[in-house]
Short mmCIF file of C-alpha atoms in Angstrom, two decimals:
data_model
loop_
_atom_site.label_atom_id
_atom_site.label_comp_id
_atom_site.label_asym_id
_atom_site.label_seq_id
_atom_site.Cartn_x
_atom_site.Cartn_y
_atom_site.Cartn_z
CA UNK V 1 108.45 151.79 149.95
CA UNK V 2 105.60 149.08 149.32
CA UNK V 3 102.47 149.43 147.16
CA UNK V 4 99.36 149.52 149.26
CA UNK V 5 96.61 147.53 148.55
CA UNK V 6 93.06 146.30 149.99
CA UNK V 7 90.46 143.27 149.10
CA UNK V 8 87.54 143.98 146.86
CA UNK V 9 84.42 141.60 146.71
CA UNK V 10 83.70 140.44 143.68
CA UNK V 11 80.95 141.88 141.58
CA UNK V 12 79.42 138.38 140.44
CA UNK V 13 76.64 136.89 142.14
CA UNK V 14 77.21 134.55 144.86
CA UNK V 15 75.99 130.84 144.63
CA UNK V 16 73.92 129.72 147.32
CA UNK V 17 76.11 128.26 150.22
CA UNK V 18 78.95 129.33 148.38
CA UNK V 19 81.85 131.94 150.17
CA UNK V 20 82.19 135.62 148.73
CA UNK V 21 85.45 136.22 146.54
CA UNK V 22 87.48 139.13 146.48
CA UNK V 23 90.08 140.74 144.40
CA UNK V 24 93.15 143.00 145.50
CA UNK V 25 93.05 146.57 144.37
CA UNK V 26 95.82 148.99 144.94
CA UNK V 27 94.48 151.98 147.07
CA UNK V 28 96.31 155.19 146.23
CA UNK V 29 95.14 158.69 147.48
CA UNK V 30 97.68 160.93 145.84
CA UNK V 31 98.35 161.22 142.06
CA UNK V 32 102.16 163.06 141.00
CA UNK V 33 101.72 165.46 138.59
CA UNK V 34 103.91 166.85 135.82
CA UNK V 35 105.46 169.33 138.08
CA UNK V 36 106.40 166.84 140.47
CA UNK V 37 108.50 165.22 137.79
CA UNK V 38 109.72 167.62 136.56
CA UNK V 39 111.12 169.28 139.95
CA UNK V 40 112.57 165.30 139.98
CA UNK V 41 113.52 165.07 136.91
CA UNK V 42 115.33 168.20 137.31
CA UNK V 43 116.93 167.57 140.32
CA UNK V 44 118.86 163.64 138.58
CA UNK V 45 120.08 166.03 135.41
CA UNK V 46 121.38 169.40 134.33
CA UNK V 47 118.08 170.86 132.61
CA UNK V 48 116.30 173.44 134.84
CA UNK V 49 112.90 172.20 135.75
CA UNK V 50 111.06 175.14 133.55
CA UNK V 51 112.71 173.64 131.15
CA UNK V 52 111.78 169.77 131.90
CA UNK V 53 108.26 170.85 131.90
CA UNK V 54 107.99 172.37 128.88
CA UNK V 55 109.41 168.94 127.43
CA UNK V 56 107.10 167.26 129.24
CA UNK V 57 103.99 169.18 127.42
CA UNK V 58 105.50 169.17 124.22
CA UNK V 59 106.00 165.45 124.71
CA UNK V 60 102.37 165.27 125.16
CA UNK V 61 101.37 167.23 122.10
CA UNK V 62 103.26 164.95 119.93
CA UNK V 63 102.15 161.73 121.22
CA UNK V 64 98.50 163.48 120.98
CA UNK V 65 99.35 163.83 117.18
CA UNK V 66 100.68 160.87 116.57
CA UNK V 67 97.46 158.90 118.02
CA UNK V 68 95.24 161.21 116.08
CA UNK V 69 96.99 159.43 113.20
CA UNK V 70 96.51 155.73 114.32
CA UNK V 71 99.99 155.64 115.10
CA UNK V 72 101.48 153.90 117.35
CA UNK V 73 103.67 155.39 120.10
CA UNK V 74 106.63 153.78 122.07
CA UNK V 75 108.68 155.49 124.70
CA UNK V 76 112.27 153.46 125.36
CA UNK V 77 111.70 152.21 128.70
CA UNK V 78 108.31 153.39 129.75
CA UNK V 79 106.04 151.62 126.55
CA UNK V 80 103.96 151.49 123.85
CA UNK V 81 100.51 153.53 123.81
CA UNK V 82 97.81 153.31 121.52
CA UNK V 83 94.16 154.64 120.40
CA UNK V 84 91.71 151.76 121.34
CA UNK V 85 88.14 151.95 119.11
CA UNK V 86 84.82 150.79 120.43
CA UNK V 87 81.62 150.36 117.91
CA UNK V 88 78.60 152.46 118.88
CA UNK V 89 76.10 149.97 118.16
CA UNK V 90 76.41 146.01 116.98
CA UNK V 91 78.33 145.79 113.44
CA UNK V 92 76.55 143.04 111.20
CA UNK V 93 78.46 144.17 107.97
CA UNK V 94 81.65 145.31 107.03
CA UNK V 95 80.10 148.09 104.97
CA UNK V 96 79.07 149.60 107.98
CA UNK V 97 79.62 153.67 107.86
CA UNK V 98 82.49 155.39 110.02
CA UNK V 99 80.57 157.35 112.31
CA UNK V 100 79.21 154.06 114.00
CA UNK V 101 82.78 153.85 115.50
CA UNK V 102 84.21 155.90 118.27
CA UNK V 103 87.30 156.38 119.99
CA UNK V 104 87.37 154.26 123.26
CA UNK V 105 90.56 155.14 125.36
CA UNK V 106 94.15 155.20 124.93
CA UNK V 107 96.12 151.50 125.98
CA UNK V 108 99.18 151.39 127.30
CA UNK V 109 101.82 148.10 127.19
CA UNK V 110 104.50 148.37 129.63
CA UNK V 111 108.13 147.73 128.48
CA UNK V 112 109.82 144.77 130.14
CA UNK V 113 112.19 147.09 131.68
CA UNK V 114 109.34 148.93 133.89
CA UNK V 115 107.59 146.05 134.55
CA UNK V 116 110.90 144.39 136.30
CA UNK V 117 111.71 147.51 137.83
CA UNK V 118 108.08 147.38 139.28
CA UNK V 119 107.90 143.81 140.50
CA UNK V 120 110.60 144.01 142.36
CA UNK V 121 108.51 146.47 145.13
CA UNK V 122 107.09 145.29 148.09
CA UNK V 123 102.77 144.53 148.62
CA UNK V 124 101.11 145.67 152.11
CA UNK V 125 97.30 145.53 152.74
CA UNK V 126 96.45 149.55 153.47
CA UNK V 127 96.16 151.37 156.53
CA UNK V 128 93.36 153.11 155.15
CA UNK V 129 89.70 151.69 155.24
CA UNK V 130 88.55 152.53 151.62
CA UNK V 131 85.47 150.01 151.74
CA UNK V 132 81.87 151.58 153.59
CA UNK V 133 80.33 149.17 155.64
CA UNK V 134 77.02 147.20 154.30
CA UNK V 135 74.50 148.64 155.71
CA UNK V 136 70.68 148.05 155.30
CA UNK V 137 68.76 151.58 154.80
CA UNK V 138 66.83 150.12 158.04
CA UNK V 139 70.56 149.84 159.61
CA UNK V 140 70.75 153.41 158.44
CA UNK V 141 67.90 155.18 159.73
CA UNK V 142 68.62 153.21 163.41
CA UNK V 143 71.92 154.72 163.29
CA UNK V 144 70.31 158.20 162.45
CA UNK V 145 67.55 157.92 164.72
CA UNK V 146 70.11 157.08 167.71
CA UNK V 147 72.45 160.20 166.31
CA UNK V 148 70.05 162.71 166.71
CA UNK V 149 68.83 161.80 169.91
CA UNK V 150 71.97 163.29 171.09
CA UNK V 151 73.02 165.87 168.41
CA UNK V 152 71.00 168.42 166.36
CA UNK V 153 72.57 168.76 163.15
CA UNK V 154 74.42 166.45 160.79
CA UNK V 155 77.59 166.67 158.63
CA UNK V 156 78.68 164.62 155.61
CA UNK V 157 81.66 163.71 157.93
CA UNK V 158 79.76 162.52 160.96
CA UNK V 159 77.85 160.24 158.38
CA UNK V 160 81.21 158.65 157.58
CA UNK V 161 82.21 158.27 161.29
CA UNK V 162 78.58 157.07 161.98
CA UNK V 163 78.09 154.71 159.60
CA UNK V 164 81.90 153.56 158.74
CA UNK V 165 81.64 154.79 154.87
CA UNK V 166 83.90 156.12 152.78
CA UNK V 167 83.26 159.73 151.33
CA UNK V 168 81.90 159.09 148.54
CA UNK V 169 79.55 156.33 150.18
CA UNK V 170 78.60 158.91 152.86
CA UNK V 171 77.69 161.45 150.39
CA UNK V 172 75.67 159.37 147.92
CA UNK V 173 73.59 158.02 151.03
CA UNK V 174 73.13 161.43 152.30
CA UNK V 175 71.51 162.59 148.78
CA UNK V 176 69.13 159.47 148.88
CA UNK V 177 68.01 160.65 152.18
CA UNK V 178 67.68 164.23 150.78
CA UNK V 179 65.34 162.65 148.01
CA UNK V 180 63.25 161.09 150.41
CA UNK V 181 62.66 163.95 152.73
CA UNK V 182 64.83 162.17 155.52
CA UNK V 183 67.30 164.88 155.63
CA UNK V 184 67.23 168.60 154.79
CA UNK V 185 69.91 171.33 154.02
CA UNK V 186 70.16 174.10 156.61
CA UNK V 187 73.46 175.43 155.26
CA UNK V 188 74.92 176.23 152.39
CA UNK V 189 75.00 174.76 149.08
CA UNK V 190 78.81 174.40 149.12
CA UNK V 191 79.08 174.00 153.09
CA UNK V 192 75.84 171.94 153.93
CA UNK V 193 74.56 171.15 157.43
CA UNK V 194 71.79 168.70 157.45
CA UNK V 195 68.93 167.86 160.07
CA UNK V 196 66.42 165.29 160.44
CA UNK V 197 63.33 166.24 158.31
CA UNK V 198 60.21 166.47 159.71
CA UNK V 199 58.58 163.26 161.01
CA UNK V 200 62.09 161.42 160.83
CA UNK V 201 64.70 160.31 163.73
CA UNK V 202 62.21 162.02 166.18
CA UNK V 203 64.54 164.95 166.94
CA UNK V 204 64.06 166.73 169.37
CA UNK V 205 66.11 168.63 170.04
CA UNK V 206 66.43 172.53 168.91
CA UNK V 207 67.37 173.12 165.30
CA UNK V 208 69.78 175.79 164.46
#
């Protein structure tokens, strides 16, 4: 088993003449989820797994009260967890009412004993490709323009084969489009099939 991980650029500006940095970021597409443990958990002791995930939820409920109270909450082996508070606006006196403060997330501090048991894994750079390539909306609409010479309709997936983004990438590009009249639905809401609008990619071939 190894942890998969992939390069990131940086998000601060570049220096003229000066190289790009990056920063590794693991890349995980699956998330286990309290059945999953349970089944596991189940399956390395005696308690039947209905029974593991019941624990699980009430073990849940009581850290959720326990935060509620400022408390702090360690688990032997696993960590300490804690309510984190953020200030809604800048504080310029300490008499400043309560409801300019807000919860901001839940922290969580590793035991030593995880953290060992963690570093000793293995690093790999991913198979997957989670970056989208940087493309100009020029480099786009080339792209486009060369697609539909050659196929009448458009799918959020061929925009990610097309253009080498990721999902997410392919979907937010396809919505600017939309906005500018590039693109239109012909499907469904849920299950859309785009073409090129009118005046755009010179399509020309038959619509359906």
């Amino acid at each position: 088993m190894a942890i998969q991980f992939e390069f990131y650029k940086n998000p601060q500006p570049v220096k003229e003449g000066e190289e790009p940095s990056y920063h590794p970021r693991v890349v995980n597409f699956q998330h286990v989820t309290t059945q999953r443990l349970a089944r596991e958990i189940h399956m390395a002791t005696t308690f039947g797994k209905s029974e593991v995930e019941a624990m699980l939820m009430e073990l849940s409920r009581c850290m959720s009260n326990h935060l509620r109270e400022g408390e702090r909450v360690h688990l032997d082996g696993i960590g300490y967890f804690q309510i984190t508070l953020q200030a809604t606006e800048p504080i310029h006196s300490l008499t400043t009412r309560a409801d300019k403060v807000k919860l901001k997330s839940i922290s969580f501090q590793a035991d030593r004993d995880l953290k060992s048991s963690c570093m000793a894994t293995h690093l790999r750079r991913s198979k997957y490709k989670p970056h989208s390539a940087s493309l100009t909306e020029e480099e786009i609409d080339r792209k486009l323009t060369e697609y539909f010479a050659t196929h009448p309709v458009l799918t959020r997936s061929n925009m990610q084969s097309l253009c080498c983004f990721t999902q997410s990438m392919a979907s937010r590009q396809i919505r600017r489009l939309k906005a500018e009249g590039k693109l239109q639905n012909i499907g469904k809401p849920t299950q859309p099939i785009y073409v090129a609008g009118s005046g755009y990619y010179e399509n020309k071939l038959r619509r359906v």
